[in-house]
CSV table of N, CA, C and O in Angstrom, one decimal:
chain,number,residue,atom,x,y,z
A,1,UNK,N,0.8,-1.2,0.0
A,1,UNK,CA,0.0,0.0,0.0
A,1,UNK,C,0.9,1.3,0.0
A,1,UNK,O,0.5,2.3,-0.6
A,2,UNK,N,2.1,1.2,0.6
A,2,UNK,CA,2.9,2.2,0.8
A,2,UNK,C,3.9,2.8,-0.6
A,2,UNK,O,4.5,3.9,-0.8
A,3,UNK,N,3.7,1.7,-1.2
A,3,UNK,CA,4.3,1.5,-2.8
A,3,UNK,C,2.9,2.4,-3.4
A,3,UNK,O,3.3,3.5,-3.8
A,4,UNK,N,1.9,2.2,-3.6
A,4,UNK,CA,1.2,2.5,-4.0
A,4,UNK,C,0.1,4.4,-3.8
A,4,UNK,O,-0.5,5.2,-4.5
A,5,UNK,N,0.5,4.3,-2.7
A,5,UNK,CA,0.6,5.4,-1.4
A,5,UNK,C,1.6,6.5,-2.8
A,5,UNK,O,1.0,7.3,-3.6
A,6,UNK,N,3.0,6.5,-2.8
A,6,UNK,CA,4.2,7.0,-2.9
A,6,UNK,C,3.7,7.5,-4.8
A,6,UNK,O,3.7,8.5,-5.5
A,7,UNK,N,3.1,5.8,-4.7
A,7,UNK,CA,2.8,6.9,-6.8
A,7,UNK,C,2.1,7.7,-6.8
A,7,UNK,O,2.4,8.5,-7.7
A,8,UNK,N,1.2,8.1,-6.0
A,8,UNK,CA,-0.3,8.3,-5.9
A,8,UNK,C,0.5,10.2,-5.8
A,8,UNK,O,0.3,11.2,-6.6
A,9,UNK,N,1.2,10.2,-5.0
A,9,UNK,CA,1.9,11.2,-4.2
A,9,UNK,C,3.2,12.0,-5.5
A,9,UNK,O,3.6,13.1,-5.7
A,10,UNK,N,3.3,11.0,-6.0
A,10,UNK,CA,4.6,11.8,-7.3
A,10,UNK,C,3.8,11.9,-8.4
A,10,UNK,O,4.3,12.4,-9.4
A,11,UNK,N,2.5,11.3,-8.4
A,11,UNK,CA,2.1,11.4,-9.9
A,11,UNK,C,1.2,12.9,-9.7
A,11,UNK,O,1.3,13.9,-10.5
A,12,UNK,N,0.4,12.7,-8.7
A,12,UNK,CA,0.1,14.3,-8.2
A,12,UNK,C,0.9,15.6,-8.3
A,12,UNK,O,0.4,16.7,-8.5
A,13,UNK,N,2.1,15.4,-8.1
A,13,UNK,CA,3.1,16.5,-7.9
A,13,UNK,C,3.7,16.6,-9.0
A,13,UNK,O,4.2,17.8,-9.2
A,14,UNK,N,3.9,15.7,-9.7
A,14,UNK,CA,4.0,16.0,-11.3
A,14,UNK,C,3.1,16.6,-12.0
A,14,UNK,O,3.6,17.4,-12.8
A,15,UNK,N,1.8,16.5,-12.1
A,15,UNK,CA,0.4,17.0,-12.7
A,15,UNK,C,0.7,18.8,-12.3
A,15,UNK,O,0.8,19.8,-13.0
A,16,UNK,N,0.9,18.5,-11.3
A,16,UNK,CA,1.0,20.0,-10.3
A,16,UNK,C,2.1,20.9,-11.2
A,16,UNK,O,1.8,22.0,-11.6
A,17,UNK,N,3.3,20.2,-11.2
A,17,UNK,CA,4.3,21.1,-12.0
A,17,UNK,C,3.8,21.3,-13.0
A,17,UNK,O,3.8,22.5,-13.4
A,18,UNK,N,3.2,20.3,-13.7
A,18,UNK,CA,2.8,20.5,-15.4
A,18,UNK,C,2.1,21.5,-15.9
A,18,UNK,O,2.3,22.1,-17.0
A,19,UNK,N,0.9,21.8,-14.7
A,19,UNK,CA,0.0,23.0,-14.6
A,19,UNK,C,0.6,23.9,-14.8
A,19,UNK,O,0.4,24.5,-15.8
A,20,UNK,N,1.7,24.4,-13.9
A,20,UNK,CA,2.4,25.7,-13.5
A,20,UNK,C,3.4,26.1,-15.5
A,20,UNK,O,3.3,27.2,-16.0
A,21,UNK,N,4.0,25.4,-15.8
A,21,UNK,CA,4.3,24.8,-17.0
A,21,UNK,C,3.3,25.4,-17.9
A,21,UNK,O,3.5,26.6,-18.3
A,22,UNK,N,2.1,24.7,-18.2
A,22,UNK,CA,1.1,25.1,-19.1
A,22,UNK,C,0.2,26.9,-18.6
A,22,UNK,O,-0.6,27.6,-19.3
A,23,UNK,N,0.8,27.0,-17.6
A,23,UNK,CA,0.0,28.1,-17.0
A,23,UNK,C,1.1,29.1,-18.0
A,23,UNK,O,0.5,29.9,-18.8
A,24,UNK,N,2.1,29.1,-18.1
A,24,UNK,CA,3.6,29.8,-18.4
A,24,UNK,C,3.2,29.7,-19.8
A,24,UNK,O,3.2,30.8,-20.3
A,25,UNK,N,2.7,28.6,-20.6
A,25,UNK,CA,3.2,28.7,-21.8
A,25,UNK,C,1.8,29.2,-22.5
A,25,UNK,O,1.9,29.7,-23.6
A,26,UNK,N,0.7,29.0,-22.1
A,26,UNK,CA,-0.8,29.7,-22.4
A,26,UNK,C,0.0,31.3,-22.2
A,26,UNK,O,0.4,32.0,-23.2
A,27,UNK,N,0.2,31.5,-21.0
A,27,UNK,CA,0.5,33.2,-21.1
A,27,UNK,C,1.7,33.7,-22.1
A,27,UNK,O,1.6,34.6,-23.0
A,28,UNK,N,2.6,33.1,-22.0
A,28,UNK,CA,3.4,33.5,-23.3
A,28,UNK,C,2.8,33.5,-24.4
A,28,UNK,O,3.3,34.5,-24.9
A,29,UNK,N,2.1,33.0,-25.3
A,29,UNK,CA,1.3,32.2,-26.5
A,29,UNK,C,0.6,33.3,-26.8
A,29,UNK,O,0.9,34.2,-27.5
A,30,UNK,N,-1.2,33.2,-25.8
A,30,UNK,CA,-2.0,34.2,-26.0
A,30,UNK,C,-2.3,35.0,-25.0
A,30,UNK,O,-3.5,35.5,-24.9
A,31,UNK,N,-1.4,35.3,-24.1
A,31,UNK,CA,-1.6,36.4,-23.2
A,31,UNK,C,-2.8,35.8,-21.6
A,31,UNK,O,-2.7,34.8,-21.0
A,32,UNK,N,-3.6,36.8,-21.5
A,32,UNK,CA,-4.5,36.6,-20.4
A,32,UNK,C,-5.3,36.4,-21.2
A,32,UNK,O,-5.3,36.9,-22.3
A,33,UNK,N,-6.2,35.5,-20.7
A,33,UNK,CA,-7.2,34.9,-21.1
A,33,UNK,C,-8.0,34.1,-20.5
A,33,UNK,O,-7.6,33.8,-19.4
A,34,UNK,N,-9.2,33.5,-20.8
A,34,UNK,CA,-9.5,32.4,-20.1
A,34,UNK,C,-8.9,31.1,-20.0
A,34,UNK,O,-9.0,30.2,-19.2
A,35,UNK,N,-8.3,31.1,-20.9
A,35,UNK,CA,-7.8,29.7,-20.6
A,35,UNK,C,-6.9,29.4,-19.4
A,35,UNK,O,-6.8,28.2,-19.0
A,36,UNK,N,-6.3,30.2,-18.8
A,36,UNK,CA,-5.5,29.9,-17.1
A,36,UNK,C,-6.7,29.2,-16.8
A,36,UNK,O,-6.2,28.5,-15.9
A,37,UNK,N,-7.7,29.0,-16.9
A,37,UNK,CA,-8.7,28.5,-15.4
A,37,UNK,C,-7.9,27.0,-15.9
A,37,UNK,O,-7.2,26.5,-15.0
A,38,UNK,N,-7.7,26.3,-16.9
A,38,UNK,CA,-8.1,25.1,-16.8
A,38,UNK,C,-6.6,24.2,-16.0
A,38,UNK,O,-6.4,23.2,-15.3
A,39,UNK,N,-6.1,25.2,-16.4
A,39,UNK,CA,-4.5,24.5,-15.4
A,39,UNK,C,-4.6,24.8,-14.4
A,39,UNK,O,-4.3,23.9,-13.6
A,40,UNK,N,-5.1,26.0,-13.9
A,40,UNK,CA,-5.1,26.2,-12.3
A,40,UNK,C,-6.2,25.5,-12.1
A,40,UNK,O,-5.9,24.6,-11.3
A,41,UNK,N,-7.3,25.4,-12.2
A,41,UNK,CA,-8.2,24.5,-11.7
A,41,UNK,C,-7.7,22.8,-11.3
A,41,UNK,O,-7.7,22.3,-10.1
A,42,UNK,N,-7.3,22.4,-12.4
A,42,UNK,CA,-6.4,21.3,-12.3
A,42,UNK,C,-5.5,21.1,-11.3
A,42,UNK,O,-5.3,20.0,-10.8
A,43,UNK,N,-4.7,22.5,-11.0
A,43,UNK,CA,-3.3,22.3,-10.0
A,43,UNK,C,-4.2,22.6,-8.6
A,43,UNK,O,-3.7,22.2,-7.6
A,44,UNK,N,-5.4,23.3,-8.7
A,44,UNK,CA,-5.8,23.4,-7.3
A,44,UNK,C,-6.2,22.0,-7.0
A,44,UNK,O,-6.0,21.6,-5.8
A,45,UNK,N,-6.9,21.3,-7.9
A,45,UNK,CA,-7.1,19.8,-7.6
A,45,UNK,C,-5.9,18.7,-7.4
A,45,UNK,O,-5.9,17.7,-6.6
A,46,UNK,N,-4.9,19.0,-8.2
A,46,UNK,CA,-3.7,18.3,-7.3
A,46,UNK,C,-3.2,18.5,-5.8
A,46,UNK,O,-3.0,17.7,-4.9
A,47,UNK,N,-3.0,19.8,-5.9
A,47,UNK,CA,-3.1,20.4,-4.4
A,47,UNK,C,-3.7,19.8,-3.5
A,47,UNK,O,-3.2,19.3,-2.6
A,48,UNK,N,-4.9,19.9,-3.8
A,48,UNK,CA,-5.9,19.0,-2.7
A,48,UNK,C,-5.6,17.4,-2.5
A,48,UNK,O,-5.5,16.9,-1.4
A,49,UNK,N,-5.4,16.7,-3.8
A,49,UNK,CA,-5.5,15.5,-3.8
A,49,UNK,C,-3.7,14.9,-2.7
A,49,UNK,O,-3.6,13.8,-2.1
A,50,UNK,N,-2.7,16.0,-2.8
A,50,UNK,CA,-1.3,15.9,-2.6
A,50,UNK,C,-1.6,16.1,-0.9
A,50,UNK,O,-0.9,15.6,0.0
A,51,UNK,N,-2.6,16.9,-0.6
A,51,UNK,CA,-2.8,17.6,0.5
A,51,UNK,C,-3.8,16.2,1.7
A,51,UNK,O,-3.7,16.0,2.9
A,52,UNK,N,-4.5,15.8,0.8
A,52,UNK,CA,-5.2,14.7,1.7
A,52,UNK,C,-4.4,12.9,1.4
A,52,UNK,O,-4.1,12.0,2.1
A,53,UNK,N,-4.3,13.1,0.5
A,53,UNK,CA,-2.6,11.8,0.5
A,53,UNK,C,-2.0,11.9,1.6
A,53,UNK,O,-2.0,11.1,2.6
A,54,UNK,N,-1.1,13.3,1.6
A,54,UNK,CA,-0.5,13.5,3.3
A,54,UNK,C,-0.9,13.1,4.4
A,54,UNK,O,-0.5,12.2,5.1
A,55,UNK,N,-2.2,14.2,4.3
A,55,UNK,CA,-3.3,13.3,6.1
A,55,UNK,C,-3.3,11.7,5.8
A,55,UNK,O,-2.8,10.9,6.5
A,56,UNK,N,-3.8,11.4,4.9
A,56,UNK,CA,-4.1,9.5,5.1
A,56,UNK,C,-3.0,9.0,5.4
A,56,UNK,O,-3.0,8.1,6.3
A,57,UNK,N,-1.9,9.3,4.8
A,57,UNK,CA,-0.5,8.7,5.1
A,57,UNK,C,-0.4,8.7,6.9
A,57,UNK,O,-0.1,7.7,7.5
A,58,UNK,N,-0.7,10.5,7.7
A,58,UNK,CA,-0.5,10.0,9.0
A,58,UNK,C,-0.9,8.7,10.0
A,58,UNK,O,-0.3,8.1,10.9
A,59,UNK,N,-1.9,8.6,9.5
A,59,UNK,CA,-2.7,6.9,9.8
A,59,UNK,C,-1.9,6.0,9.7
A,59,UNK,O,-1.1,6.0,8.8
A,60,UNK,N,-1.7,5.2,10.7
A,60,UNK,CA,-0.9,3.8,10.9
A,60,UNK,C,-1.5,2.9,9.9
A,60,UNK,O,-0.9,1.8,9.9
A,61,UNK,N,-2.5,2.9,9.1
A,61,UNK,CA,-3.1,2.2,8.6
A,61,UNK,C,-2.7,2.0,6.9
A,61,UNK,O,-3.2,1.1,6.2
A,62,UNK,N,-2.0,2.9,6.6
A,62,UNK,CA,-1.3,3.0,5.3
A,62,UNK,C,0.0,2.6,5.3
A,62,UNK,O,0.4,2.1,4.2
A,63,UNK,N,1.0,2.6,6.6
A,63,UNK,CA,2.1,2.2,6.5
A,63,UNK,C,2.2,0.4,6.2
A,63,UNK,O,3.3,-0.2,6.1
């Protein structure tokens, strides 16, 4: 589980960078626009998902 736990946790944090990445390359391209929501929407949902991985992990029950 702890194997599984750990992907769960880099595959999140990779998504995360990728957003920040796509957020950079939308703004260079065509400026402001709407399109930022959909990476940051995305990175705020990694956030979350990276953010409650952590809490579960405190649990004895994941190790």
């Amino acid at each position: 589980m702890y194997l599984a736990f750990t992907i769960m946790l880099v595959a999140a944090m990779f998504v995360l960078f990728l957003c920040g990445y796509y957020v950079g390359v939308i703004k260079e391209k065509f400026g402001k626009n709407w399109l930022h929501a959909v990476p940051i929407t995305i990175a705020i949902l990694m956030f979350n998902i990276i953010w409650a991985l952590l809490e579960m992990g405190k649990s004895g029950r994941w190790g």
